[in-house]
Amino acid sequence: GIQWATPSGWKPEGSRPMRAATYAIPAARGDKEAGECGVYYFGPGQGGGVAANVTRWVGQFEQPGGKSSAEAAQVRKRTIGGVTVTTIDVSGTYLFSPTPMSPDKIPKPDYRLLGAIVEAPQGLVFFKFTGPAKTVAANAGAFQEMLRSLRK
């Protein structure tokens, strides 16, 4: 029920299980890993609610000194292209899951997540951009442009 424009320089990798799209984002100078943006759509009423997903995404990060990731995260709600969008920005040590639902977590320090949960006409659509902090910072504008391009 929505469309968006792919940011320039982001390489579409096609769909994967549980994903409508996947983009590879080149690593910024000094970063050893590239970033990735997955776009997920599970169907009407599927995938959990907005608040539950924000909580889950924030919970995938740890902060120095045991601080709360919930307090460190920036969460906003706004309207873009006629749909409600909740955005999240959180940094720290990312507890990467090598496979969906895996209990194994690989800590990735100095990572960042930019996310958006779009309340589309046919159900929630999840945009999750993760990567080394420099790579995500270098592409934050492109991520925002992609969100501004959202249309029903």
PDB file of C-alpha atoms in Angstrom:
ATOM      1  CA  GLY A   1       0.000   0.000   0.000  1.00  0.00           C
ATOM      2  CA  ILE A   2       3.002   2.364  -0.098  1.00  0.00           C
ATOM      3  CA  GLN A   3       5.833   3.296  -2.439  1.00  0.00           C
ATOM      4  CA  TRP A   4       9.208   4.940  -1.839  1.00  0.00           C
ATOM      5  CA  ALA A   5      12.294   5.974  -3.780  1.00  0.00           C
ATOM      6  CA  THR A   6      15.572   4.096  -3.329  1.00  0.00           C
ATOM      7  CA  PRO A   7      18.366   6.423  -2.211  1.00  0.00           C
ATOM      8  CA  SER A   8      21.158   7.045  -4.690  1.00  0.00           C
ATOM      9  CA  GLY A   9      24.165   4.852  -3.897  1.00  0.00           C
ATOM     10  CA  TRP A  10      22.118   2.221  -2.071  1.00  0.00           C
ATOM     11  CA  LYS A  11      22.308  -1.135  -3.820  1.00  0.00           C
ATOM     12  CA  PRO A  12      18.999  -3.025  -3.973  1.00  0.00           C
ATOM     13  CA  GLU A  13      19.505  -6.689  -3.111  1.00  0.00           C
ATOM     14  CA  GLY A  14      15.947  -7.777  -3.773  1.00  0.00           C
ATOM     15  CA  SER A  15      13.589  -9.454  -1.403  1.00  0.00           C
ATOM     16  CA  ARG A  16      14.465 -12.073   1.191  1.00  0.00           C
ATOM     17  CA  PRO A  17      12.277 -14.110   3.518  1.00  0.00           C
ATOM     18  CA  MET A  18      10.128 -11.697   5.564  1.00  0.00           C
ATOM     19  CA  ARG A  19      11.519  -8.710   3.601  1.00  0.00           C
ATOM     20  CA  ALA A  20       9.950  -6.612   0.874  1.00  0.00           C
ATOM     21  CA  ALA A  21      13.355  -5.105   0.035  1.00  0.00           C
ATOM     22  CA  THR A  22      16.969  -5.097   1.183  1.00  0.00           C
ATOM     23  CA  TYR A  23      19.551  -2.414   0.485  1.00  0.00           C
ATOM     24  CA  ALA A  24      23.332  -2.603   0.918  1.00  0.00           C
ATOM     25  CA  ILE A  25      24.857   0.715   1.954  1.00  0.00           C
ATOM     26  CA  PRO A  26      28.603   1.140   1.304  1.00  0.00           C
ATOM     27  CA  ALA A  27      30.822   1.508   4.361  1.00  0.00           C
ATOM     28  CA  ALA A  28      31.971   5.020   5.198  1.00  0.00           C
ATOM     29  CA  ARG A  29      35.688   5.723   5.261  1.00  0.00           C
ATOM     30  CA  GLY A  30      37.176   4.032   8.325  1.00  0.00           C
ATOM     31  CA  ASP A  31      34.322   1.554   8.815  1.00  0.00           C
ATOM     32  CA  LYS A  32      35.055  -2.136   8.203  1.00  0.00           C
ATOM     33  CA  GLU A  33      31.464  -3.159   7.517  1.00  0.00           C
ATOM     34  CA  ALA A  34      28.746  -1.876   5.225  1.00  0.00           C
ATOM     35  CA  GLY A  35      25.301  -0.906   6.424  1.00  0.00           C
ATOM     36  CA  GLU A  36      22.045  -2.619   5.579  1.00  0.00           C
ATOM     37  CA  CYS A  37      18.475  -1.429   5.338  1.00  0.00           C
ATOM     38  CA  GLY A  38      15.773  -4.067   5.426  1.00  0.00           C
ATOM     39  CA  VAL A  39      12.155  -3.258   4.601  1.00  0.00           C
ATOM     40  CA  TYR A  40       9.731  -5.698   6.202  1.00  0.00           C
ATOM     41  CA  TYR A  41       6.040  -6.311   5.560  1.00  0.00           C
ATOM     42  CA  PHE A  42       4.265  -9.220   7.233  1.00  0.00           C
ATOM     43  CA  GLY A  43       0.673  -8.567   6.157  1.00  0.00           C
ATOM     44  CA  PRO A  44      -2.353  -6.829   7.670  1.00  0.00           C
ATOM     45  CA  GLY A  45      -2.285  -6.992  11.467  1.00  0.00           C
ATOM     46  CA  GLN A  46       0.997  -8.957  11.479  1.00  0.00           C
ATOM     47  CA  GLY A  47       4.461  -8.172  12.846  1.00  0.00           C
ATOM     48  CA  GLY A  48       3.369  -6.674  16.165  1.00  0.00           C
ATOM     49  CA  GLY A  49       2.402  -3.131  17.011  1.00  0.00           C
ATOM     50  CA  VAL A  50       4.412   0.058  16.770  1.00  0.00           C
ATOM     51  CA  ALA A  51       5.301   0.286  20.489  1.00  0.00           C
ATOM     52  CA  ALA A  52       6.334  -3.386  20.705  1.00  0.00           C
ATOM     53  CA  ASN A  53       8.663  -3.027  17.719  1.00  0.00           C
ATOM     54  CA  VAL A  54      10.216   0.193  19.031  1.00  0.00           C
ATOM     55  CA  THR A  55      10.860  -1.581  22.342  1.00  0.00           C
ATOM     56  CA  ARG A  56      12.339  -4.618  20.557  1.00  0.00           C
ATOM     57  CA  TRP A  57      14.638  -2.533  18.352  1.00  0.00           C
ATOM     58  CA  VAL A  58      15.850  -0.434  21.299  1.00  0.00           C
ATOM     59  CA  GLY A  59      16.437  -3.679  23.223  1.00  0.00           C
ATOM     60  CA  GLN A  60      18.878  -4.795  20.526  1.00  0.00           C
ATOM     61  CA  PHE A  61      21.328  -2.160  21.802  1.00  0.00           C
ATOM     62  CA  GLU A  62      23.412  -1.865  24.960  1.00  0.00           C
ATOM     63  CA  GLN A  63      24.773   1.401  26.343  1.00  0.00           C
ATOM     64  CA  PRO A  64      28.082   2.076  28.095  1.00  0.00           C
ATOM     65  CA  GLY A  65      27.966   1.721  31.850  1.00  0.00           C
ATOM     66  CA  GLY A  66      24.659  -0.131  31.760  1.00  0.00           C
ATOM     67  CA  LYS A  67      22.660   2.994  30.882  1.00  0.00           C
ATOM     68  CA  SER A  68      19.182   2.534  29.450  1.00  0.00           C
ATOM     69  CA  SER A  69      18.900   2.283  25.667  1.00  0.00           C
ATOM     70  CA  ALA A  70      15.273   3.398  26.016  1.00  0.00           C
ATOM     71  CA  GLU A  71      16.490   6.688  27.482  1.00  0.00           C
ATOM     72  CA  ALA A  72      19.195   7.036  24.803  1.00  0.00           C
ATOM     73  CA  ALA A  73      16.824   6.405  21.875  1.00  0.00           C
ATOM     74  CA  GLN A  74      15.113   9.227  20.028  1.00  0.00           C
ATOM     75  CA  VAL A  75      11.568   8.310  18.972  1.00  0.00           C
ATOM     76  CA  ARG A  76       9.305  10.615  16.943  1.00  0.00           C
ATOM     77  CA  LYS A  77       5.900  10.306  15.310  1.00  0.00           C
ATOM     78  CA  ARG A  78       4.987  12.353  12.232  1.00  0.00           C
ATOM     79  CA  THR A  79       2.907  12.260   9.057  1.00  0.00           C
ATOM     80  CA  ILE A  80       4.663  11.757   5.715  1.00  0.00           C
ATOM     81  CA  GLY A  81       2.852  11.320   2.405  1.00  0.00           C
ATOM     82  CA  GLY A  82      -0.464  10.865   4.167  1.00  0.00           C
ATOM     83  CA  VAL A  83       0.705   8.048   6.481  1.00  0.00           C
ATOM     84  CA  THR A  84       1.783   8.054  10.120  1.00  0.00           C
ATOM     85  CA  VAL A  85       5.467   7.225  10.574  1.00  0.00           C
ATOM     86  CA  THR A  86       7.223   6.490  13.862  1.00  0.00           C
ATOM     87  CA  THR A  87      10.989   6.951  13.627  1.00  0.00           C
ATOM     88  CA  ILE A  88      13.707   5.700  15.942  1.00  0.00           C
ATOM     89  CA  ASP A  89      17.390   6.577  16.262  1.00  0.00           C
ATOM     90  CA  VAL A  90      19.533   4.595  18.701  1.00  0.00           C
ATOM     91  CA  SER A  91      23.279   3.975  18.968  1.00  0.00           C
ATOM     92  CA  GLY A  92      25.518   1.782  21.104  1.00  0.00           C
ATOM     93  CA  THR A  93      26.582  -1.842  20.986  1.00  0.00           C
ATOM     94  CA  TYR A  94      24.282  -3.670  18.589  1.00  0.00           C
ATOM     95  CA  LEU A  95      23.414  -7.225  19.624  1.00  0.00           C
ATOM     96  CA  PHE A  96      23.333  -8.677  16.117  1.00  0.00           C
ATOM     97  CA  SER A  97      21.302 -11.829  15.564  1.00  0.00           C
ATOM     98  CA  PRO A  98      22.885 -13.970  12.809  1.00  0.00           C
ATOM     99  CA  THR A  99      19.526 -15.514  11.912  1.00  0.00           C
ATOM    100  CA  PRO A 100      15.961 -14.401  12.664  1.00  0.00           C
ATOM    101  CA  MET A 101      14.864 -15.407  16.159  1.00  0.00           C
ATOM    102  CA  SER A 102      18.348 -16.747  17.024  1.00  0.00           C
ATOM    103  CA  PRO A 103      19.219 -16.744  20.729  1.00  0.00           C
ATOM    104  CA  ASP A 104      22.868 -16.131  19.725  1.00  0.00           C
ATOM    105  CA  LYS A 105      23.888 -12.464  19.705  1.00  0.00           C
ATOM    106  CA  ILE A 106      27.093 -10.995  18.274  1.00  0.00           C
ATOM    107  CA  PRO A 107      28.008  -7.684  19.945  1.00  0.00           C
ATOM    108  CA  LYS A 108      28.897  -4.964  17.415  1.00  0.00           C
ATOM    109  CA  PRO A 109      30.185  -1.877  19.227  1.00  0.00           C
ATOM    110  CA  ASP A 110      29.715   1.651  17.874  1.00  0.00           C
ATOM    111  CA  TYR A 111      26.666   0.789  15.777  1.00  0.00           C
ATOM    112  CA  ARG A 112      23.545   2.780  15.040  1.00  0.00           C
ATOM    113  CA  LEU A 113      19.989   2.029  13.983  1.00  0.00           C
ATOM    114  CA  LEU A 114      17.691   4.351  12.100  1.00  0.00           C
ATOM    115  CA  GLY A 115      14.242   2.870  11.875  1.00  0.00           C
ATOM    116  CA  ALA A 116      10.794   3.790  10.686  1.00  0.00           C
ATOM    117  CA  ILE A 117       7.481   2.073  11.229  1.00  0.00           C
ATOM    118  CA  VAL A 118       4.985   3.159   8.589  1.00  0.00           C
ATOM    119  CA  GLU A 119       1.270   2.773   9.250  1.00  0.00           C
ATOM    120  CA  ALA A 120       0.469   1.905   5.632  1.00  0.00           C
ATOM    121  CA  PRO A 121      -3.068   1.225   4.347  1.00  0.00           C
ATOM    122  CA  GLN A 122      -2.522  -2.562   4.258  1.00  0.00           C
ATOM    123  CA  GLY A 123      -0.565  -2.892   7.510  1.00  0.00           C
ATOM    124  CA  LEU A 124       2.688  -1.832   9.111  1.00  0.00           C
ATOM    125  CA  VAL A 125       5.842  -1.554   7.002  1.00  0.00           C
ATOM    126  CA  PHE A 126       9.162  -1.583   8.871  1.00  0.00           C
ATOM    127  CA  PHE A 127      12.332   0.151   7.623  1.00  0.00           C
ATOM    128  CA  LYS A 128      15.391  -0.873   9.651  1.00  0.00           C
ATOM    129  CA  PHE A 129      18.784   0.630   8.729  1.00  0.00           C
ATOM    130  CA  THR A 130      21.696  -0.672  10.812  1.00  0.00           C
ATOM    131  CA  GLY A 131      25.433  -0.362  10.473  1.00  0.00           C
ATOM    132  CA  PRO A 132      28.584   1.143  11.907  1.00  0.00           C
ATOM    133  CA  ALA A 133      27.847   4.592  13.348  1.00  0.00           C
ATOM    134  CA  LYS A 134      29.918   6.488  10.738  1.00  0.00           C
ATOM    135  CA  THR A 135      28.234   4.675   7.848  1.00  0.00           C
ATOM    136  CA  VAL A 136      24.765   5.333   9.238  1.00  0.00           C
ATOM    137  CA  ALA A 137      25.619   8.990   9.948  1.00  0.00           C
ATOM    138  CA  ALA A 138      26.930   9.415   6.386  1.00  0.00           C
ATOM    139  CA  ASN A 139      23.630   8.019   5.047  1.00  0.00           C
ATOM    140  CA  ALA A 140      21.169   9.513   7.529  1.00  0.00           C
ATOM    141  CA  GLY A 141      20.140  12.169   4.996  1.00  0.00           C
ATOM    142  CA  ALA A 142      19.500   9.498   2.352  1.00  0.00           C
ATOM    143  CA  PHE A 143      17.366   7.540   4.830  1.00  0.00           C
ATOM    144  CA  GLN A 144      15.325  10.679   5.598  1.00  0.00           C
ATOM    145  CA  GLU A 145      14.932  11.365   1.852  1.00  0.00           C
ATOM    146  CA  MET A 146      13.611   7.826   1.398  1.00  0.00           C
ATOM    147  CA  LEU A 147      11.059   8.436   4.145  1.00  0.00           C
ATOM    148  CA  ARG A 148      10.051  11.802   2.653  1.00  0.00           C
ATOM    149  CA  SER A 149       9.384   9.977  -0.643  1.00  0.00           C
ATOM    150  CA  LEU A 150       6.733   7.713   0.954  1.00  0.00           C
ATOM    151  CA  ARG A 151       3.412   7.735  -0.902  1.00  0.00           C
ATOM    152  CA  LYS A 152       0.212   5.711  -0.692  1.00  0.00           C
TER     153      LYS A 152
END
